[in-house]
Amino acid sequence: MSEGDGDRPNELNPDQNAPDGLSGDDAGEAEEPPARLEADKPNLSAESGWTEITMPDSHPQKPEVDDHPTAKSPQRLTTAPDPFLSLNGESEVANEPDRSTEGPAKTQIPAPSPSIRVSKDLPLTPPEHDLPEQRASPTPTALEPRPRAKSTSTSTSVSAPISSTVFVVTALETIGSSKEARKSKDLQEAVQAALANIKDENQGVDPETIFRPLQLASKTFSIPLEVTALDCIGKLISYSYFAFPSAEASSAQDAENALQQPPLIERAIETICDCFENEATPIEIQQQIVKSLLAAVLNDKIVVHGAGLLKAVRQIYNIFIYSKSSQNQQVAQGSLTQMVATVFDRVRVRLDLKEARQRRSPHSRSDEDLSAGASIAGDHEQSGGDGEEGQKDFHSEAVSNITAPKEKQEKMTLQSFENTKNLDDAVVAENAPTMVTRARKDRKLPRSTSSVLSRPGQHDEQEDIDASAEDEEDDIYIKDAFLVFRSLCKLSQKILTHEQQQDLKSQNMRSKLLSLHLIHHLLNNHISVFISPLSSIRSGSDGETNPFMQVAKPHLCLSLSRNASSSVARVYEVCCEIFWLCLKHLRVMLKKELEVFLKEVYLSVLEKKSAPVFQKQHFMDVLERLSADPRALVEIYLNYDCDRAALDNMYQGIIEHLARICSSPINVTPVQQVQYQEQHIRMPSAGSEWHQKGALLPGLSTASIAVANPPPAALPSEYILKQQSLECLIEILHSLDNWSKQSLTDGAGAGRYPGSRGSYEDSRESLDNGTEKVKQRKTALNEGIRQFNFKPKRGIKTLLAEGFIKSDSAEDIARFLIGNDRLDKAVLGDFLGEGDERNIAIMHAFVDAMDFARRRFVDALRQFLQSFRLPGEAQKIDRFMLKFAERYLTGNPNAFANADTAYVLAYSVIMLNTDQHSTKLKGRRMTVDDFIKNNRGINDGQDLPAEYLAGIFDEIAHNEIVLASEREHAADLGIPISMPTGGLASRAGQVLASVGRDVQKEKYAQASEEMANKTEQLYRSLIRAQKRSVVREELSRFIPASSVKHVGPMFNVTWMSFLSGISGQIQVTQNIDIIKQCMEGLKLAIRISCRFDLEIPREAFVTALAKFTNLGNLKEMMAKNLEALKVLLEIALSEGELLKGSWREILTCVSMLDRLQLLSGGVDEDALPDVTRARIPLPSNIGEAGRSRKSMQSVRRPRPRSANSHTSYRSEVAMETRSTDMVRGIDRIFTNTAKLSSEAILGFVRALSDVSWQEIQSSGDSDSPRTYSLQKLVEISYYNMTRVRIEWTKIWEVLGEHFNKVGCHTNTAVVFFALDSLRQLSMRFMEIEELPGFKFQKDFLKPFEHVMANSNVVTVKDMVLRCLIQMIQARGENIRSGWKTMFGVFTVAAREKYEGIVTLAFDYTNQIYNTRFGVVITQGAFADLIVCLTEFAKNLKFQKKSLQAIETLKSTVPKMLQTPECPLSQRHDRGRNQTSNGITPGIKQPTPQSEEEQFWYPVLIAYQDILMTGEDLEVRSRALTYLFETLIKYGGDFPRDFWDVLWRQVLYPIFVVLQSKSEMSKAPNHEELSVWLSTTMIQALRNMITLFTHYFDSLEHMLDRFLDLLTLCICQENDTIARIGSNCLQQLILQNVTKFRPDHWARIVGAFVGLFDRTTAYELFSASATMSHARTPSIADPSPSNGLAITEPSSQPVTTPPTNGASPQLSSTEASLSSIPAHPTPPITTNSTIPPTPTVAPELEDYRPSQVDTQTQAPVVTVARRRFFNRIITNCVLQLLMIETVAELFSNDSVYASIPSPELLRVMSLLRKSYHFAKKFNADKELRMQLWRQGFMKQPPNLLKQESGSANTYVSILLRMYHDEGEEKRESRRQTEDALIP
């Protein structure tokens, strides 16, 4: 390429890098007629953009029609101007001197003529008549060049007389009669020889003889003569005549001479091409050249390949470029388009035939299909082996010459890259010859199976030979296509200056446009050639096959990288279209390449504010088409967003860019919006554009390419972009919705990616999981980086935890920081500059990872400062510069004297950079002299060279050190890079220099050029990376869209962008068409969210849609809000199954819509509160919320109403909301609930309950509260009545809870409505029979019970009772488990303080008792009836009802025993001999309880409950009486187990209050406790003895329990209870004395042993020691030495007598110790030496120690110690009581006679022990005095009464035994004597 001429493209020269030798056999499946060219000039319009070329019909034979649908007929050529690239291996339209200034001299590029090979397998058929069949020996098919002699040596002369030679004779005669012929002897002779040859019928026509005069005539300067010659040559070519060898070459010598010159067909093409000199070539000749060359290329009988093809194409291309005739330019463009299309169409036909052959012979397909298919399809799975190796060879050669990134070397680099011996050279070697293949007449479709079976061996062998020949011929066709495509790509890569780009009419721009358009045309109409697995090229060196796309990819991508960011609109547009075709069809093979273009060019264009609008609009057109392709969207997400190796999240980035544009504010008027909509509607009807498939190219001639400046747009271009982005977002949602709806079959879409189907079937699930894992990892990395950019230390911690940083070492952290470009450079600089030891270590490792070896200082500093943003703090800068200096000197030890020099110089350069480029600095700036002066002596005392420092100064002054990312960001935002402010002169110079220039446009053109360079470098880096086999698979692995599951994650990562983009448009526009678009988008987004159960997006979109209805602000509600409302209702109907929690927003809008309908119907607005303003309170403060609601309303009410308050909404809006469609839509929402699933209906009911509660809360205490949603709850209950019980139970859990809340509301109107609704529902449900064992009625009626228990309003309680009464009256026969809840309600009513409620409830309970007692028993509600009567009996306020209730309770026993439904009735009637199975007809269900537990137990426990908790003494007394009467009357039938139950749960709990003081403390007050103890409990204790005596045989096994109970009573501190217990013990023994057996007596005596032991005051001997050694003794921790412990210490404080009930206890105990009894005692008590003391309890002061002992006694007598003393005194009194009991009991004759002597002697031993204990204490005077001093009593204690009483009883009984002459007593006399006489 000449360096000086850059204004014009070079002529195409095929000879410099001609294709390698090719061979082939067949050209096509069927013959097509040759093109017919007219001799005269076509009539072409110079102004026409499209050109129709009509060829002359000089071919009398009728054309044959090709069956293939895309076969082109050469009869008529309708074409449009079309682009083209360099047509051979190297040249880019060689730059030549301007021919217009050189004169008419012919200029040709000499080149060696390649050899020609003519395949003669089949005869050539001239138009009129069949030539004799000539068959030459097969031509070898090797691809290497061979001597011509071998190619034509086997040729035989052809004698083929032409039947119609009129046109040849006419042309020759015309030439012969011209004056040029007369002047030229050679021409004259040649014409005569040719005419003679034609007219000689004895010999065949010799093509050489005929061609000779035509060739000579074409070289004359006569225009008519040249036209005639060219026309005749073209016709002869059409007749395939020049493919024959010369008839004169009969001898070997002639044949050898013939081989010394190029073949005839090539010389014919050269002759035609040579007629074009330059732009001065006459127009007629240009047209004839085009016609003739077109005929040569389009001839399907003789197909020209290789250099001849490229020559023809090149010449027409040059005519298009250089011709000054616009008409000829159009003709050349159309012809060129058809030529190129024909080349590729032939390949497509060959591929179809090849596929048919492989289908016919599957045994041969396996190898070829796998190798060829895998190489293409392998880009999305893995690359095929052969293709990889070939690509490796190509890349290893290609990359070596393109590593230098210098801009001035860019052209050289590109040229060297393209000229490198790479895969192109291996595939299509240099000097590829012109080849000709001919169509065979006997070409047939593959033989049928039957013919193959005839002679399998022979046929198979012949098929293999034919298939091999066919494959070699296919390879020739494919190489032709590759040569053409490569040349187009290379031609389009020419770099043009900004000035050259501005002139579209210039040759350079037209050349670029034509080449790009032709590339697009090929990709658009012949994509199958690129993607077919059969389309492969065979290498000439080793026969290795390479996929066509694999070889063409580098040229296509380099062409696109050079032009994709062009600032020329026409270039950018066609590049966008090419990119779209690559994205649409080639994304499998161009995975990483497309990523580079997306990130660096197209998405970058959207980001840049300074980018021209046309660039954004063209790319937006591409995005519109991408949006409509769901598979492409899913695959972009899978291969970029889910790929760790990807540069960025492309899918997410596209959505975010669209959303940003869509939400950007643009000011437009409503008129402009309507205008846009009208234009948008008309746009599709404008007709097919050039980028549509099958469309013609746009006119690129000088006349048609000049496009006038468009008139100023009526609409802002930004608004058009905004609307386009909205359409893209909505279309993407459509695509995602469509993709998620489809049910992909196995291997869906695998047809586009052959060779992968099987693997997808097996691994789709794992692929999905793996993809999601990769996406999760990528998301985790993004989150870690985001955290680092916010807080570096937190980000480091996260990245370490996720494993993105290998370890916590500084080296690993630094390696991550330096290798990640997404970290914020400023944050990174601050982090590395911190002074912490760890941060410094990371910074040092960070700098050590850089290599500054052999780099200039400033370059190294720039590299260093590109890694982070230098912080502004001086200390941080100092640390950085120190480390940088040390690292620089390490790599460049000879640069400076020491590291200090580098440190100071680096710091100085930083300061210089700030001084020169900071806009904040004012005043004088540093000069070069200042800079040199500042750096004197820094090099170890020496100065650095002044010119060196001056060079640094100039470099910094002209090229600021700034982060590339910041520069790019500023460029994106359109911010000019800050430059130092110069003086007035410099500013004036800048102004003058910019006059007449579009500076902004030039700046962006420069930015586009930089973008192109960057993209090209990235692509080359990608080639370099792909060369390494280690990463090749990872880079090229393509994941196909194979599952609908991908849509969920895709939407989940972008839903916020969709929402912001769509909602932004809704808020600002009123245009109804745009609103409908947006609503469609929201509907689709909600549908996708629901389909994939994305809760947060679903809630967000439904909330946004509900907000857009604007129902909360009726005054501003407009038509667009109605659209939102319609869509909301539509979603409710279509997506109801999946809305879940989002129902709440929808139902809230429905409620608000009902409010609007009521308002429009004339209801006062104040009576209809807005539900959205309700405050939802917590359940704990419902009352407060109600009050606050009331107060809020009271504040709102005084607001004055305007006279036109009824117009607070738009009438047209209100009318629309009341339309039939709207009303029906709302009704359908509720009626369709019956179709919802069990889970969906639960979500709906919950939401409706919430909205209902909002309505009720907003109503406050209004007389007409809003109950719309509550009504709907009742309605949907009716609609869903037929659901199965298990579903209804779950629904009612929600509804029941809601009715519970509503029923307790303060607004009675709401409560009444709720209760009435609940009653109606209950009535409906009770119509349905409930089977035994179910409890739905019980659960359904529970809200009545809850309201009854929690409401404070009497009328509400009355309403509840009356609702139940009505149900009983109407549905009493159907009530089953509901009886339980009804009795529960009556039970609650029984506790009320309102007589009307109690009376009403009791009356109906009584009525049920009297009329439905059997039904109640049948339904298992007997226990609930008893509980209900129990509560009535315990009602203290209404004693009359209480007494009636307990009498009713008493009557239940005989009624129960007489009711047939009760099993006990049968037993009672028939006696025990007739047992029942426990399950009688009518019993609800089998129960684990016995019959006694089902019927007796509730009655008995009811009595006990009244007895224990009843407050009325009369009722309590009756209960006690009835309890024991019932037991005594009916207890005979009770089994032993039931008696055990009664003891544990009925009888013993009566006395549990005696078990501990904590039980006693539960009594309301001491007075009531005292009354209860003295009346009820004493009577119960006596009844217990009576019961035991009555059922002695049944209860004798409980004797121990009775004795324990009596022991518990006797050991009480209360004197009365103790004495009653003692008395009952005596009665128990006396009444049953004759029934006791010896074992009974042993247990009785054992009880006495326990009593004596528990009442012995052992603490008397330890109390003194405890008190003297402990300041604060505790009775819970007595001295362990004596083995005594207080087992039941009381934590209750001692209350001061006489205010408590302990006064009798204290008086009694002190009297016992002082020998003065408190009560009349038997004669056992004797006189005492202790003076008497009053029985009145001592005062508080008596507890204080005396003044004498203040020092020692004060801390001793504490409350706890006093309690301890009282315990000791109580034991002493109880001991006396036991001695009295023994004396009385055993003096009884019956007892004395019944008790066995050994047991009686055991009792005597107790008395003896008691005697000795008292005697010991009385004898210890010191101990008694010490106790007295310590405040134990007011006088010294003694046990004289115990000592004397025990001795008296002991002696008297023993003496009686001694004198008893009974047999038993005599047997024990010896023991008696021993006891009497120790």
Short mmCIF file of C-alpha atoms in Angstrom, two decimals, residues 201-430:
data_model
loop_
_atom_site.label_atom_id
_atom_site.label_comp_id
_atom_site.label_asym_id
_atom_site.label_seq_id
_atom_site.Cartn_x
_atom_site.Cartn_y
_atom_site.Cartn_z
CA GLU A 201 -18.05 -26.63 -41.57
CA ASN A 202 -15.39 -29.32 -41.88
CA GLN A 203 -13.62 -28.40 -38.69
CA GLY A 204 -14.78 -27.46 -35.24
CA VAL A 205 -14.81 -23.96 -33.93
CA ASP A 206 -11.55 -23.02 -32.24
CA PRO A 207 -12.14 -20.78 -29.17
CA GLU A 208 -8.63 -19.37 -29.37
CA THR A 209 -9.17 -18.27 -32.97
CA ILE A 210 -12.44 -16.57 -32.15
CA PHE A 211 -11.10 -14.95 -28.95
CA ARG A 212 -8.02 -13.48 -30.70
CA PRO A 213 -9.79 -10.71 -32.74
CA LEU A 214 -12.08 -9.91 -29.82
CA GLN A 215 -9.11 -9.45 -27.53
CA LEU A 216 -7.35 -7.18 -30.02
CA ALA A 217 -10.51 -5.17 -30.58
CA SER A 218 -10.88 -4.56 -26.83
CA LYS A 219 -7.46 -2.94 -26.77
CA THR A 220 -8.29 -0.33 -29.39
CA PHE A 221 -9.34 3.12 -28.42
CA SER A 222 -12.61 2.93 -30.27
CA ILE A 223 -15.54 2.93 -27.90
CA PRO A 224 -17.97 1.18 -30.30
CA LEU A 225 -15.36 -1.40 -31.13
CA GLU A 226 -14.58 -2.14 -27.48
CA VAL A 227 -18.26 -2.35 -26.66
CA THR A 228 -18.82 -4.79 -29.50
CA ALA A 229 -15.86 -6.95 -28.47
CA LEU A 230 -16.83 -6.99 -24.80
CA ASP A 231 -20.41 -7.84 -25.65
CA CYS A 232 -19.34 -10.77 -27.76
CA ILE A 233 -16.86 -12.04 -25.13
CA GLY A 234 -19.56 -11.87 -22.52
CA LYS A 235 -21.95 -13.88 -24.65
CA LEU A 236 -19.32 -16.49 -25.41
CA ILE A 237 -18.63 -16.82 -21.70
CA SER A 238 -22.33 -17.20 -21.09
CA TYR A 239 -22.31 -20.06 -23.57
CA SER A 240 -19.48 -21.63 -21.59
CA TYR A 241 -17.42 -21.61 -24.77
CA PHE A 242 -14.08 -20.47 -23.43
CA ALA A 243 -13.83 -23.41 -21.12
CA PHE A 244 -12.80 -25.66 -24.07
CA PRO A 245 -9.16 -26.06 -25.04
CA SER A 246 -8.10 -24.89 -28.42
CA ALA A 247 -8.88 -27.16 -31.34
CA GLU A 248 -5.54 -26.28 -32.83
CA ALA A 249 -3.62 -27.81 -29.96
CA SER A 250 -3.38 -31.11 -31.75
CA SER A 251 0.24 -31.79 -31.34
CA ALA A 252 2.14 -32.14 -28.15
CA GLN A 253 4.22 -29.11 -29.06
CA ASP A 254 1.10 -26.99 -29.51
CA ALA A 255 -0.24 -28.26 -26.25
CA GLU A 256 2.97 -27.38 -24.51
CA ASN A 257 2.88 -23.88 -26.05
CA ALA A 258 -0.70 -23.53 -24.91
CA LEU A 259 0.24 -24.24 -21.38
CA GLN A 260 2.74 -21.39 -21.37
CA GLN A 261 -0.08 -18.84 -21.25
CA PRO A 262 -3.02 -18.48 -18.85
CA PRO A 263 -6.15 -20.46 -19.60
CA LEU A 264 -8.60 -18.98 -22.01
CA ILE A 265 -11.30 -18.22 -19.47
CA GLU A 266 -8.85 -16.29 -17.33
CA ARG A 267 -7.50 -14.40 -20.33
CA ALA A 268 -11.05 -13.57 -21.28
CA ILE A 269 -11.75 -12.17 -17.82
CA GLU A 270 -8.45 -10.27 -17.86
CA THR A 271 -9.32 -8.84 -21.25
CA ILE A 272 -12.62 -7.60 -19.93
CA CYS A 273 -11.01 -6.16 -16.80
CA ASP A 274 -8.26 -4.42 -18.78
CA CYS A 275 -10.82 -2.35 -20.58
CA PHE A 276 -11.36 -0.34 -17.40
CA GLU A 277 -8.58 2.21 -17.09
CA ASN A 278 -9.74 4.69 -14.48
CA GLU A 279 -12.61 7.04 -13.84
CA ALA A 280 -12.07 8.38 -17.38
CA THR A 281 -13.16 5.10 -18.93
CA PRO A 282 -16.21 5.74 -21.12
CA ILE A 283 -19.53 5.01 -19.53
CA GLU A 284 -20.58 2.59 -22.25
CA ILE A 285 -17.46 0.52 -21.78
CA GLN A 286 -17.96 0.47 -17.98
CA GLN A 287 -21.45 -0.87 -18.46
CA GLN A 288 -20.31 -3.53 -20.90
CA ILE A 289 -17.51 -4.59 -18.53
CA VAL A 290 -20.05 -5.06 -15.77
CA LYS A 291 -22.35 -7.09 -18.00
CA SER A 292 -19.60 -9.34 -19.26
CA LEU A 293 -18.07 -10.00 -15.86
CA LEU A 294 -21.49 -10.61 -14.39
CA ALA A 295 -22.12 -13.19 -17.08
CA ALA A 296 -18.78 -14.84 -16.32
CA VAL A 297 -19.46 -15.13 -12.60
CA LEU A 298 -23.13 -16.06 -12.75
CA ASN A 299 -22.68 -18.84 -15.29
CA ASP A 300 -23.64 -21.97 -13.43
CA LYS A 301 -22.48 -24.32 -16.20
CA ILE A 302 -18.92 -23.14 -16.12
CA VAL A 303 -18.16 -21.85 -12.62
CA VAL A 304 -15.09 -19.69 -12.24
CA HIS A 305 -13.14 -20.02 -9.00
CA GLY A 306 -10.06 -18.58 -7.37
CA ALA A 307 -8.16 -15.67 -8.86
CA GLY A 308 -10.45 -15.37 -11.86
CA LEU A 309 -13.43 -14.94 -9.61
CA LEU A 310 -11.65 -12.36 -7.50
CA LYS A 311 -10.50 -10.46 -10.60
CA ALA A 312 -14.06 -10.18 -11.82
CA VAL A 313 -15.36 -9.08 -8.48
CA ARG A 314 -12.48 -6.65 -8.02
CA GLN A 315 -13.08 -4.96 -11.33
CA ILE A 316 -16.75 -4.37 -10.73
CA TYR A 317 -15.82 -3.06 -7.27
CA ASN A 318 -13.36 -0.63 -8.86
CA ILE A 319 -16.00 0.54 -11.32
CA PHE A 320 -18.28 1.24 -8.36
CA ILE A 321 -15.53 3.18 -6.62
CA TYR A 322 -14.00 5.13 -9.52
CA SER A 323 -16.82 5.56 -12.00
CA LYS A 324 -18.11 9.08 -12.19
CA SER A 325 -21.44 7.88 -13.52
CA SER A 326 -23.93 7.45 -10.74
CA GLN A 327 -25.85 5.12 -13.02
CA ASN A 328 -22.84 2.89 -13.53
CA GLN A 329 -22.13 2.96 -9.81
CA GLN A 330 -25.60 1.63 -9.18
CA VAL A 331 -25.19 -1.04 -11.83
CA ALA A 332 -21.81 -2.06 -10.40
CA GLN A 333 -23.22 -2.18 -6.89
CA GLY A 334 -26.13 -4.36 -7.94
CA SER A 335 -23.89 -6.65 -9.99
CA LEU A 336 -21.40 -6.95 -7.17
CA THR A 337 -24.17 -7.81 -4.73
CA GLN A 338 -25.44 -10.53 -7.02
CA MET A 339 -21.96 -11.90 -7.63
CA VAL A 340 -21.19 -12.18 -3.92
CA ALA A 341 -24.62 -13.61 -3.17
CA THR A 342 -24.21 -16.17 -5.94
CA VAL A 343 -20.87 -17.33 -4.52
CA PHE A 344 -22.46 -17.97 -1.14
CA ASP A 345 -25.64 -19.35 -2.60
CA ARG A 346 -23.64 -21.96 -4.49
CA VAL A 347 -22.04 -22.96 -1.19
CA ARG A 348 -25.44 -23.30 0.40
CA VAL A 349 -26.65 -25.56 -2.39
CA ARG A 350 -23.51 -27.68 -2.10
CA LEU A 351 -24.03 -27.98 1.66
CA ASP A 352 -27.62 -29.13 1.11
CA LEU A 353 -26.41 -31.79 -1.29
CA LYS A 354 -23.71 -32.86 1.11
CA GLU A 355 -26.22 -33.19 3.89
CA ALA A 356 -28.43 -35.29 1.64
CA ARG A 357 -25.47 -37.55 0.84
CA GLN A 358 -24.72 -38.02 4.49
CA ARG A 359 -28.30 -38.82 5.28
CA ARG A 360 -28.27 -41.43 2.56
CA SER A 361 -25.06 -43.02 3.82
CA PRO A 362 -25.16 -42.95 7.61
CA HIS A 363 -22.10 -45.17 7.89
CA SER A 364 -19.95 -42.39 6.45
CA ARG A 365 -21.67 -39.64 8.31
CA SER A 366 -20.60 -40.62 11.73
CA ASP A 367 -17.00 -39.49 11.35
CA GLU A 368 -17.57 -36.44 9.22
CA ASP A 369 -20.56 -35.16 11.08
CA LEU A 370 -18.91 -35.55 14.41
CA SER A 371 -15.72 -33.81 13.34
CA ALA A 372 -17.40 -31.06 11.40
CA GLY A 373 -20.36 -30.64 13.70
CA ALA A 374 -18.39 -30.63 16.85
CA SER A 375 -16.05 -27.98 15.57
CA ILE A 376 -18.88 -25.55 15.06
CA ALA A 377 -21.14 -26.58 17.89
CA GLY A 378 -18.22 -27.06 20.13
CA ASP A 379 -18.15 -23.38 20.81
CA HIS A 380 -20.99 -23.76 23.22
CA GLU A 381 -19.93 -27.09 24.61
CA GLN A 382 -16.27 -27.44 23.84
CA SER A 383 -14.27 -26.85 20.71
CA GLY A 384 -13.59 -29.71 18.36
CA GLY A 385 -10.08 -31.06 18.24
CA ASP A 386 -9.34 -30.27 14.63
CA GLY A 387 -10.72 -26.80 14.80
CA GLU A 388 -8.79 -26.06 17.93
CA GLU A 389 -5.48 -27.06 16.45
CA GLY A 390 -6.08 -25.03 13.33
CA GLN A 391 -7.11 -22.07 15.39
CA LYS A 392 -4.08 -22.48 17.53
CA ASP A 393 -1.83 -22.32 14.48
CA PHE A 394 -3.61 -19.24 13.26
CA HIS A 395 -3.49 -17.43 16.56
CA SER A 396 0.10 -18.28 17.31
CA GLU A 397 1.12 -16.65 14.07
CA ALA A 398 -1.37 -13.83 14.21
CA VAL A 399 -0.73 -12.51 17.65
CA SER A 400 3.01 -12.23 17.29
CA ASN A 401 2.73 -9.12 15.18
CA ILE A 402 0.00 -7.20 17.00
CA THR A 403 1.24 -6.87 20.51
CA ALA A 404 2.45 -3.30 20.20
CA PRO A 405 -0.36 -1.01 21.31
CA LYS A 406 1.16 2.20 19.96
CA GLU A 407 -1.33 4.18 17.98
CA LYS A 408 1.07 5.22 15.25
CA GLN A 409 1.88 1.60 14.62
CA GLU A 410 -1.78 0.57 14.49
CA LYS A 411 -2.03 0.43 10.72
CA MET A 412 1.17 -1.46 10.43
CA THR A 413 0.06 -3.81 13.13
CA LEU A 414 -3.23 -4.50 11.46
CA GLN A 415 -1.58 -4.99 8.09
CA SER A 416 1.05 -7.25 9.49
CA PHE A 417 -1.61 -9.15 11.36
CA GLU A 418 -3.51 -9.73 8.18
CA ASN A 419 -0.44 -10.62 6.09
CA THR A 420 0.97 -13.06 8.60
CA LYS A 421 1.19 -16.62 7.45
CA ASN A 422 -1.70 -17.83 9.44
CA LEU A 423 -4.61 -20.16 8.99
CA ASP A 424 -5.72 -18.23 5.92
CA ASP A 425 -2.48 -19.14 4.22
CA ALA A 426 -2.82 -22.72 5.29
CA VAL A 427 -6.31 -22.87 3.89
CA VAL A 428 -5.96 -20.67 0.84
CA ALA A 429 -2.30 -20.53 -0.06
CA GLU A 430 -0.67 -17.85 -2.19
#
